[in-house]
Amino acid sequence: MTERLATDVLILGAGGAGLTAALRAADASPSLRVTVVVKGLLGRAGCTRMVQGGYNAVLAAPDSLEAHLRDTLEGGGWINDQEMVWTLVREAPGRVQELETRYGCFFDRTAEGRIHQKPFAGQSHDRTIHRGDLTGIEIMNRLTEQVRARANVTVLEECRAVELLADDAGRAAGAVVLDIRSGELLAVGARATLLAMGGGPTMYKVIACSADKSADGLALAWRAGLELRDMEMVQFHPTGLVIPGSLMTGALLEEGLRGAGGHLRNGLGERFMQRYDPARMERSTRDLVSRASFLEIAEGRGTPNGGVWIDVSHLGADNVERAFRGMVRRCRDFGRDLARGPVEVQPTTHFMMGGIVADSSCRTMVEALFVAGEDAGGVHGANRLGGNGVAESTVFGGIAGDVMAEFVVGQRASRLDESVVERTALAVNAPRRRAADADLYTLQRELRALMWDKAGLVRDAAGLGEARVGVERIAAALRRVGVPGHGAFNIAWQDWLNLSNQATIAALIVASALERTESRGAHYRSDFPSPEPGPIFTVRVRQRRGEMVVSRAPVDFTRMAPSPAPPATVAVDIGD
Ligand SMILES: Cc1cc2nc3c(=O)[nH]c(=O)nc-3n(C[C@H](O)[C@H](O)[C@H](O)COP(=O)(O)OP(=O)(O)OC[C@H]3O[C@@H](n4cnc5c(N)ncnc54)[C@H](O)[C@@H]3O)c2cc1C
């Protein structure tokens, strides 16, 4: 029997996007009931907590909103939704102020007492606000305290959304949630629902992102009939740790190391970026640096353990210890001394630029359903700049909270479609009712290897074709997997649900990558190594009568057109 719960605003996910949305919605009116569902523990799960480098916002001249816009569009290969980017850059300074003055965050200061901003790759100004190199912990701790202090916010921890609900008019009406602790299902009826589950490219072999994420939000949206965009745009970060034999391989060393002047060298000791981007060298965008490292390793110029070296020791051990405390500690845990010598790194899967199609107010194509953060597509285009991720999650999370609080006023409580609740209960519990005919963890390993080898940093039609067939086979085999044991804390069952969603989204990544017969941003096709000369387009995927439809849509240059000449920038002083 599925339990019932009613709320006004339902927030699925509790990273930067989910928590900011919860706070803004809760503060809009004390009579609003806000419910937050989080797969792990509040404040501990997801990627916002892992944010190391920092938060991009324009605080003073000579930086400008236009420069931030241009950097983001250039980095994004000009396929971004320009209205979403403009919203990001315009709102980010205010959100930083709000994080400090309303929610209690405190960012590093200059000697004069102003917020310190550091350089980050792909940016024309020092723009990245930070708390040492552990910025996410500061943001998540303060947001979590604030959420805990709101009487009108209910938090359901260790609960995962497994399906979206609609009412009889097709409007979003909440979600079916699985309580991981008990194995019981709960149908949460809501007048507005936010998808903020943080994407998560965990279907790849080497990852930097939080392992609790499994692209659940995207899979739920897909099953609910929403359109997704830019799914081929998976970001690989160049500096994931190489720790042979450890699951920590892939854990991130932050971009600030390159921003501060760190050198990358191959196994022969060459600063190989000279070959790929001699103007920007290590400060080039992360897609270029990742691919360059990948090619160096693939062509036999890697380090003994199959990586490249990052070296910041020339910056001075004391400086490195002070500026990159978290990174130094992380390396020391594995016997590496980042402050005094080179450390082996390799590309790692980091972020999904693609996601659910939405507008700048976080509205999706389904009424009463909203999206914010990494689940949304459009802000980052073909490549996310370091520092724009946490800005996106808190800016759009806040907007979603405001918009939903206003949206629910006068909306009647929706009537749940009981047939969806029943169907979901059957589908979710299906693997527990059958004997195992295929091994879950073999399939998990296969999917990760397939995506890494055939749909990773360097792609071509033949490899993507193999990936398509392989993903289909894995998805079919998953339907024969059984999981033993009862429902409470059943890890295999959770992993089956994770892998099902990962396989669903892997298929969309592969199909979109096949459609983009050019190289742009994070998407590199060795069989089409240049951008197409024709109009710039985005790739969209949606379902029609149960079949996947892949299409191209032209980009609207509503704010800026790509041009080789640098634009005149208008200085903005947000102190006014
Ligand atoms: C190691 C690392 C370093 C980074 N450093 C930076 C940086 O310096 N600057 C920057 O701008 N960006 C950085 N990023 C990117 C940044 O973390 C993300 O852009 C941002 O945190 C995404 O926020 P979010 O709220 O969308 O998702 P997340 O913070 O990932 O939150 C997702 C939430 O959804 C929950 N969830 C998932 N599935 C379900 C489900 N089925 N039901 C319920 N809840 C669910 C998760 O438990 C989590 O609470 C970094 C990312 C990583 C991995």
XYZ file of C-alpha atoms and ligand atoms in Angstrom:
629
model
C 0.000 0.000 0.000
C 1.518 3.319 -1.062
C 1.367 6.064 1.607
C 0.072 9.553 0.684
C 1.417 12.998 1.528
C 0.214 16.409 0.336
C 2.334 19.528 -0.015
C 2.247 22.824 -1.886
C 5.776 22.895 -3.305
C 7.697 19.675 -3.827
C 11.450 19.939 -4.360
C 13.241 16.861 -5.636
C 16.926 17.136 -4.781
C 18.771 19.141 -2.151
C 21.921 20.554 -3.696
C 22.471 24.251 -4.294
C 19.422 24.392 -6.564
C 17.044 22.482 -4.309
C 18.001 24.244 -1.087
C 17.923 27.754 -2.535
C 14.533 26.977 -4.047
C 13.266 25.665 -0.716
C 14.395 28.787 1.137
C 12.958 31.246 -1.367
C 9.639 29.379 -1.547
C 9.418 28.962 2.233
C 10.153 32.640 2.834
C 7.567 33.776 0.285
C 4.828 32.784 2.719
C 4.932 30.977 6.072
C 1.684 29.222 5.154
C 3.262 27.479 2.149
C 4.147 23.859 2.822
C 7.476 23.031 1.194
C 8.715 19.435 1.020
C 12.291 18.572 0.063
C 13.135 15.023 -1.001
C 16.804 14.044 -0.931
C 18.378 10.745 -1.895
C 21.063 11.036 0.801
C 21.402 13.078 3.993
C 20.509 16.761 3.943
C 23.560 18.905 3.250
C 25.754 15.907 2.506
C 24.526 14.609 -0.842
C 25.153 15.839 -4.362
C 27.848 17.912 -6.029
C 27.329 21.388 -4.599
C 29.091 20.267 -1.442
C 32.033 19.151 -3.606
C 32.490 22.599 -5.181
C 36.098 23.492 -4.677
C 37.058 26.362 -6.920
C 34.227 28.787 -6.484
C 31.395 30.903 -7.783
C 31.421 33.265 -10.769
C 29.844 36.666 -10.350
C 30.741 40.120 -11.591
C 31.374 42.358 -8.599
C 33.328 45.343 -9.910
C 34.914 46.999 -12.965
C 36.851 46.328 -15.108
C 34.818 43.110 -15.189
C 31.338 43.449 -16.639
C 28.139 41.481 -17.131
C 28.773 41.606 -20.871
C 32.220 40.077 -20.406
C 30.759 37.290 -18.257
C 28.078 36.735 -20.909
C 30.627 36.598 -23.708
C 33.004 34.279 -21.842
C 30.113 31.904 -21.102
C 28.903 31.903 -24.707
C 32.382 31.492 -26.146
C 33.133 28.694 -23.702
C 29.760 27.161 -24.577
C 30.484 27.021 -28.304
C 27.611 29.477 -28.922
C 24.861 26.903 -28.489
C 23.763 28.208 -25.059
C 20.286 29.610 -24.471
C 21.342 33.246 -24.354
C 18.412 34.393 -22.224
C 19.296 31.829 -19.591
C 22.933 32.929 -19.656
C 21.943 36.557 -19.326
C 19.740 35.661 -16.359
C 22.684 33.836 -14.812
C 25.182 36.667 -15.145
C 22.658 39.357 -14.172
C 21.417 37.567 -11.048
C 24.669 36.017 -9.800
C 26.015 39.146 -8.027
C 22.782 39.552 -6.072
C 22.730 35.880 -5.162
C 26.268 36.150 -3.768
C 25.131 39.043 -1.606
C 22.137 37.030 -0.482
C 24.308 34.022 0.369
C 26.438 36.222 2.604
C 23.965 38.642 4.143
C 20.853 36.493 4.393
C 22.094 32.936 4.686
C 25.391 33.485 6.511
C 28.045 32.334 4.020
C 31.383 34.069 4.262
C 33.738 34.206 1.304
C 37.476 35.018 1.297
C 38.405 38.715 1.453
C 41.152 40.908 0.024
C 43.355 42.934 2.387
C 40.928 45.840 1.803
C 37.967 43.732 2.933
C 36.377 43.208 -0.471
C 35.336 39.755 -1.654
C 38.378 38.132 -3.247
C 37.998 36.927 -6.826
C 40.446 34.575 -8.441
C 41.215 33.698 -12.053
C 39.598 30.642 -13.589
C 40.190 29.082 -16.985
C 38.320 30.507 -19.972
C 37.512 33.792 -18.226
C 38.624 37.263 -19.244
C 38.645 38.623 -15.650
C 39.338 37.380 -12.133
C 35.736 36.545 -11.309
C 35.618 33.481 -9.097
C 34.480 33.990 -5.519
C 35.549 31.318 -3.082
C 36.045 30.122 0.445
C 39.569 28.741 0.182
C 39.261 25.750 -2.074
C 36.270 24.296 -0.220
C 33.584 26.734 -1.304
C 30.807 24.166 -1.608
C 31.088 23.098 2.015
C 30.574 26.693 3.136
C 27.538 27.138 0.883
C 25.905 23.805 1.704
C 26.468 24.061 5.459
C 24.877 27.504 5.647
C 21.955 26.620 3.346
C 21.313 23.432 5.307
C 21.212 25.333 8.616
C 18.753 27.774 7.101
C 16.485 25.035 5.762
C 16.513 23.280 9.140
C 15.408 26.542 10.749
C 12.279 26.940 8.554
C 9.175 25.511 10.214
C 7.316 25.233 6.921
C 9.953 23.028 5.247
C 9.723 19.248 5.645
C 12.757 17.234 4.607
C 12.488 13.592 3.564
C 16.042 12.257 3.795
C 17.264 9.041 2.194
C 14.218 9.118 -0.027
C 14.439 9.043 -3.809
C 11.994 10.233 -6.408
C 11.217 7.331 -8.729
C 8.476 8.739 -10.956
C 6.629 11.959 -11.603
C 2.893 12.198 -11.136
C 0.430 14.043 -13.314
C -3.207 14.941 -12.774
C -6.023 14.098 -15.151
C -5.364 17.321 -17.103
C -1.727 16.355 -17.703
C -0.293 18.899 -15.235
C 2.496 17.847 -12.895
C 1.059 16.715 -9.583
C 4.018 15.566 -7.485
C 6.085 12.400 -7.438
C 6.290 8.843 -6.231
C 9.094 8.605 -3.704
C 10.881 5.505 -2.426
C 11.986 5.577 1.205
C 15.395 3.914 0.998
C 15.389 3.187 4.749
C 12.164 1.187 4.724
C 11.685 0.231 1.094
C 8.173 1.704 1.199
C 6.700 3.989 -1.464
C 5.110 7.347 -0.814
C 2.962 9.308 -3.289
C 3.560 13.018 -2.700
C 0.874 15.227 -4.216
C 2.035 18.783 -4.928
C 0.771 21.919 -6.614
C 4.234 22.680 -8.019
C 7.172 20.284 -8.454
C 10.840 21.119 -8.973
C 13.378 18.816 -10.599
C 16.718 19.595 -8.922
C 18.407 16.198 -8.859
C 21.639 17.454 -10.363
C 22.002 15.419 -13.582
C 25.004 13.187 -12.944
C 27.138 11.517 -15.637
C 27.787 8.504 -13.428
C 27.304 6.105 -16.333
C 31.012 6.703 -17.176
C 33.934 4.663 -15.839
C 35.963 7.511 -14.317
C 33.927 10.144 -12.492
C 34.455 13.219 -10.380
C 30.827 13.826 -9.477
C 28.877 12.619 -6.488
C 28.245 8.879 -6.818
C 24.762 9.192 -5.296
C 23.548 10.812 -8.496
C 22.351 8.641 -11.370
C 20.702 11.053 -13.777
C 17.405 10.335 -12.007
C 15.908 13.768 -12.687
C 16.628 13.476 -16.395
C 15.217 9.960 -16.580
C 12.061 11.000 -14.730
C 11.642 13.948 -17.074
C 12.210 11.719 -20.110
C 9.581 9.238 -18.963
C 7.207 12.157 -18.328
C 7.566 13.194 -21.975
C 9.773 16.282 -21.590
C 12.223 17.356 -24.265
C 15.945 17.319 -23.456
C 18.708 19.235 -25.189
C 22.515 19.135 -25.584
C 22.711 15.630 -24.182
C 25.880 14.951 -26.188
C 27.634 17.640 -24.147
C 29.257 15.767 -21.283
C 32.066 17.617 -19.583
C 35.352 15.936 -18.808
C 37.639 17.702 -16.377
C 41.355 17.434 -17.045
C 42.635 16.952 -13.531
C 41.168 13.887 -11.848
C 43.551 12.130 -9.475
C 45.202 8.917 -10.619
C 45.349 6.509 -7.662
C 45.972 3.009 -9.020
C 43.554 0.441 -7.629
C 41.426 3.037 -5.785
C 37.880 4.247 -6.353
C 39.292 7.709 -5.680
C 40.695 7.715 -9.206
C 38.821 10.525 -10.919
C 38.365 12.634 -7.748
C 38.995 16.214 -8.686
C 41.913 18.558 -8.302
C 40.384 21.926 -8.915
C 40.734 24.260 -11.858
C 42.286 27.001 -9.714
C 45.544 25.059 -9.850
C 45.782 25.797 -13.560
C 44.370 29.284 -13.045
C 47.114 30.040 -10.520
C 49.812 29.043 -13.007
C 50.102 25.274 -12.620
C 51.920 23.408 -15.393
C 50.786 20.264 -17.127
C 53.496 17.950 -18.425
C 53.366 14.638 -20.200
C 55.474 11.603 -19.347
C 58.340 13.073 -21.404
C 58.306 16.235 -19.297
C 56.880 18.432 -22.100
C 54.362 21.198 -21.400
C 52.108 19.649 -24.000
C 49.478 22.428 -24.091
C 51.975 24.226 -26.325
C 50.804 21.888 -29.080
C 47.060 22.446 -28.510
C 46.514 26.024 -27.333
C 49.798 27.950 -27.238
C 48.085 31.252 -26.402
C 46.224 30.099 -23.299
C 48.311 27.034 -22.429
C 47.009 25.453 -19.183
C 44.405 28.202 -18.793
C 42.604 26.979 -21.876
C 39.011 25.726 -21.448
C 38.631 22.351 -19.782
C 37.327 20.594 -22.915
C 40.528 21.428 -24.780
C 42.818 20.591 -21.885
C 40.997 17.298 -21.189
C 41.220 16.237 -24.813
C 44.858 17.243 -25.021
C 45.678 15.135 -21.936
C 43.632 12.234 -23.310
C 45.503 12.332 -26.627
C 48.897 12.566 -24.935
C 48.051 9.475 -22.886
C 46.504 7.623 -25.861
C 49.532 8.363 -28.034
C 51.912 6.871 -25.482
C 53.263 10.028 -23.872
C 51.562 9.452 -20.515
C 52.985 8.905 -17.032
C 53.736 5.438 -15.619
C 50.145 5.044 -14.348
C 48.482 6.353 -17.500
C 48.051 10.029 -16.685
C 49.860 13.342 -17.089
C 51.540 15.471 -14.419
C 50.174 18.611 -12.831
C 52.866 20.649 -11.152
C 52.313 23.701 -8.952
C 55.477 23.345 -6.872
C 57.106 26.329 -8.631
C 54.433 28.571 -7.022
C 56.077 27.952 -3.650
C 55.128 25.286 -1.143
C 53.803 27.796 1.423
C 51.592 29.508 -1.157
C 50.176 26.233 -2.390
C 49.533 24.983 1.165
C 47.702 28.209 1.965
C 45.694 28.670 -1.242
C 44.827 25.008 -1.903
C 44.505 23.538 1.560
C 41.819 21.037 0.562
C 43.683 19.854 -2.524
C 46.954 19.478 -0.634
C 45.198 17.408 2.041
C 43.418 15.259 -0.509
C 46.731 14.482 -2.238
C 48.486 13.870 1.066
C 45.841 11.248 1.953
C 47.210 9.258 -0.982
C 50.886 9.918 -0.348
C 51.233 12.722 -2.906
C 52.786 16.093 -2.049
C 51.048 18.633 -4.282
C 52.914 21.585 -2.747
C 56.350 20.184 -3.473
C 56.151 18.076 -6.611
C 54.110 16.891 -9.575
C 50.998 14.753 -9.089
C 49.534 12.330 -11.645
C 46.151 13.297 -13.064
C 43.872 12.165 -15.876
C 40.608 13.374 -17.443
C 37.515 12.534 -15.411
C 33.782 12.780 -16.131
C 32.495 15.829 -14.368
C 29.264 17.459 -15.449
C 26.352 17.316 -17.886
C 25.754 20.504 -19.817
C 22.672 18.927 -21.358
C 19.358 18.658 -19.611
C 15.691 19.465 -19.610
C 14.445 22.210 -21.920
C 13.232 25.132 -19.807
C 12.967 28.909 -19.899
C 14.721 31.514 -17.744
C 11.924 31.232 -15.164
C 12.638 27.515 -14.732
C 9.347 26.514 -16.381
C 9.306 23.292 -18.399
C 6.883 22.265 -21.133
C 4.634 20.599 -18.534
C 2.521 22.912 -16.425
C 3.406 22.988 -12.705
C 6.747 21.273 -13.387
C 9.931 23.318 -12.955
C 13.628 22.582 -13.237
C 16.811 24.179 -11.858
C 20.523 23.406 -11.610
C 22.328 20.650 -13.438
C 19.048 18.973 -14.446
C 18.328 21.937 -16.737
C 19.856 22.357 -20.191
C 20.778 25.569 -21.948
C 22.975 27.641 -19.651
C 26.354 26.128 -20.432
C 25.913 25.105 -24.049
C 28.741 22.881 -25.240
C 31.051 23.484 -22.284
C 30.648 24.828 -18.750
C 33.126 27.343 -17.436
C 34.505 26.617 -13.988
C 32.567 28.685 -11.432
C 29.357 28.848 -13.476
C 27.917 25.605 -12.054
C 27.243 26.633 -8.487
C 26.186 30.054 -9.742
C 23.645 28.332 -11.984
C 22.307 26.127 -9.207
C 21.794 28.932 -6.680
C 20.602 31.554 -9.182
C 18.040 29.323 -10.868
C 17.159 27.507 -7.653
C 16.241 30.881 -6.165
C 14.251 31.863 -9.231
C 12.403 28.529 -9.170
C 11.526 29.044 -5.500
C 10.085 32.495 -6.211
C 8.225 31.390 -9.326
C 6.724 28.296 -7.702
C 5.616 30.231 -4.619
C 3.732 32.594 -6.886
C 2.487 29.857 -9.197
C 0.731 27.842 -6.483
C -1.387 30.776 -5.322
C -4.957 29.980 -6.326
C -4.013 26.615 -7.876
C -6.297 23.831 -6.774
C -4.695 20.784 -5.195
C -4.225 18.260 -7.954
C -5.888 14.875 -8.102
C -3.303 12.162 -8.487
C -3.548 9.724 -11.332
C -3.873 6.549 -9.262
C -2.997 4.334 -12.211
C 0.482 5.944 -12.376
C 1.002 5.293 -8.664
C 0.090 1.627 -9.147
C 2.162 1.227 -12.313
C 5.165 2.801 -10.623
C 4.869 0.519 -7.608
C 4.855 -2.490 -9.926
C 7.795 -1.270 -12.037
C 9.943 -0.242 -9.065
C 9.370 -3.521 -7.250
C 9.709 -5.713 -10.366
C 13.346 -6.778 -9.825
C 12.546 -7.905 -6.283
C 9.970 -10.341 -7.612
C 12.143 -12.205 -10.084
C 15.075 -14.583 -9.968
C 18.355 -13.174 -11.264
C 19.007 -14.054 -14.884
C 21.761 -11.454 -15.435
C 24.325 -9.944 -13.082
C 23.650 -6.344 -12.101
C 27.237 -5.409 -11.392
C 28.577 -6.938 -14.591
C 26.078 -4.778 -16.478
C 27.104 -1.729 -14.446
C 30.776 -2.278 -15.311
C 29.907 -2.837 -18.963
C 27.896 0.359 -19.240
C 30.634 2.421 -17.624
C 33.361 0.979 -19.850
C 31.227 1.340 -22.983
C 30.425 4.992 -22.331
C 34.038 5.814 -21.459
C 35.533 4.020 -24.463
C 32.916 4.753 -27.145
C 31.057 7.890 -26.073
C 33.797 9.650 -24.124
C 36.371 12.324 -24.881
C 36.996 11.316 -28.492
C 34.061 9.904 -30.460
C 33.350 8.654 -33.955
C 30.404 7.140 -35.794
C 31.661 3.569 -35.514
C 32.263 3.779 -31.759
C 28.985 5.555 -31.113
C 27.194 2.895 -33.156
C 28.725 0.233 -30.923
C 27.701 2.250 -27.878
C 24.109 2.429 -29.124
C 23.869 -1.333 -29.589
C 25.632 -1.964 -26.270
C 23.395 0.362 -24.272
C 20.284 -1.249 -25.782
C 21.587 -4.689 -24.843
C 22.348 -3.580 -21.270
C 18.922 -1.957 -20.888
C 17.246 -5.174 -22.096
C 19.386 -7.331 -19.795
C 18.462 -5.124 -16.841
C 14.876 -6.193 -17.274
C 15.976 -9.749 -16.429
C 17.961 -8.809 -13.320
C 16.503 -9.838 -9.984
C 17.574 -8.439 -6.625
C 17.402 -10.539 -3.469
C 16.508 -9.425 0.053
C 13.885 -7.182 1.604
C 13.254 -3.534 0.855
C 15.032 -1.717 3.700
C 18.450 -0.342 2.686
C 18.648 -2.812 -0.170
C 21.745 -1.538 -1.996
C 21.376 -3.888 -4.968
C 17.817 -2.676 -5.495
C 18.947 0.950 -5.349
C 21.749 0.170 -7.788
C 19.263 -1.474 -10.142
C 17.151 1.691 -10.086
C 20.296 3.770 -10.619
C 21.525 1.670 -13.514
C 18.116 1.709 -15.200
C 18.131 5.503 -15.201
C 21.794 5.671 -16.230
C 21.124 3.372 -19.190
C 18.096 5.467 -20.210
C 20.175 8.628 -20.251
C 23.213 6.932 -21.806
C 21.016 6.141 -24.812
C 20.126 9.833 -25.149
C 23.785 10.881 -24.907
C 24.771 8.424 -27.637
C 21.885 9.339 -29.954
C 22.622 13.055 -29.581
C 26.345 12.497 -30.134
C 25.579 10.622 -33.351
C 23.383 13.479 -34.526
C 26.064 16.133 -34.006
C 28.312 15.464 -36.986
C 30.864 18.093 -36.009
C 33.155 18.932 -33.104
C 32.109 21.636 -30.688
C 32.965 22.266 -27.053
C 33.094 19.057 -25.049
C 31.820 16.996 -27.991
C 34.735 15.917 -30.158
C 34.231 13.700 -33.206
C 37.480 12.421 -34.701
C 35.526 11.759 -37.927
C 34.272 15.380 -37.962
C 37.054 17.292 -36.197
C 35.828 20.831 -37.067
C 32.650 22.767 -36.416
C 30.091 22.546 -39.231
C 30.135 25.606 -41.492
C 26.319 25.926 -41.561
C 24.005 27.489 -38.972
C 24.802 26.683 -35.365
C 22.254 24.272 -33.864
C 21.289 22.417 -30.720
C 20.358 18.745 -30.622
C 17.013 17.891 -29.029
C 15.593 14.516 -27.984
C 12.014 13.673 -27.137
C 9.608 10.761 -27.317
C 6.864 10.315 -29.836
C 4.602 7.285 -29.333
C 7.306 5.594 -27.298
C 10.032 6.158 -29.929
C 13.026 8.471 -29.486
C 13.012 11.418 -31.891
C 16.288 13.299 -32.371
C 16.215 16.689 -34.067
C 18.216 19.869 -34.593
C 17.030 23.351 -33.593
C 18.694 26.584 -34.716
C 20.225 28.771 -31.992
C 18.642 32.153 -31.373
C 21.365 34.754 -30.849
C 19.162 37.018 -28.752
C 22.026 38.837 -27.002
C 25.259 38.317 -28.927
C 26.270 36.774 -32.223
C 29.526 34.873 -32.553
C 32.167 37.207 -33.921
C 35.917 37.016 -33.983
C 36.366 40.617 -32.831
C 36.298 41.279 -29.085
C 33.232 43.291 -28.118
C 33.186 46.648 -26.368
C 32.430 45.860 -22.733
C 30.285 47.955 -20.468
C 31.558 48.155 -16.927
C 29.029 47.391 -14.222
C 29.487 48.255 -10.587
C 26.974 46.197 -8.700
C 27.591 48.178 -5.527
C 25.104 50.668 -6.854
C 34.207 17.716 -7.641
C 33.397 18.840 -8.197
C 33.851 20.133 -8.097
C 33.094 21.177 -8.605
N 33.576 22.445 -8.481
C 32.839 23.460 -8.958
C 33.300 24.801 -8.806
O 34.362 25.054 -8.256
N 32.505 25.794 -9.258
C 31.313 25.557 -9.865
O 30.642 26.495 -10.260
N 30.847 24.293 -10.024
C 31.581 23.245 -9.583
N 31.107 21.986 -9.741
C 29.781 21.796 -10.361
C 28.695 22.026 -9.325
O 28.920 21.139 -8.269
C 27.315 21.787 -9.906
O 27.160 22.576 -11.041
C 26.220 22.155 -8.929
O 26.579 21.814 -7.628
C 24.926 21.456 -9.272
O 23.971 21.787 -8.294
P 22.588 21.030 -8.263
O 21.829 21.565 -7.108
O 21.966 21.060 -9.593
O 22.975 19.499 -8.002
P 23.661 18.779 -6.736
O 24.331 19.731 -5.832
O 24.465 17.663 -7.268
O 22.414 18.193 -5.940
C 21.621 17.165 -6.462
C 20.729 16.689 -5.349
O 19.748 15.795 -5.855
C 19.684 14.649 -5.028
N 19.115 13.566 -5.811
C 19.646 12.914 -6.872
N 18.762 11.996 -7.309
C 17.667 12.090 -6.532
C 16.425 11.405 -6.477
N 16.117 10.431 -7.327
N 15.523 11.787 -5.538
C 15.820 12.757 -4.645
N 16.987 13.413 -4.623
C 17.890 13.078 -5.573
C 21.111 14.463 -4.564
O 21.161 13.629 -3.440
C 21.463 15.921 -4.258
O 20.915 16.284 -3.018
C 31.860 20.919 -9.248
C 31.413 19.603 -9.364
C 32.167 18.572 -8.853
C 31.657 17.187 -9.002
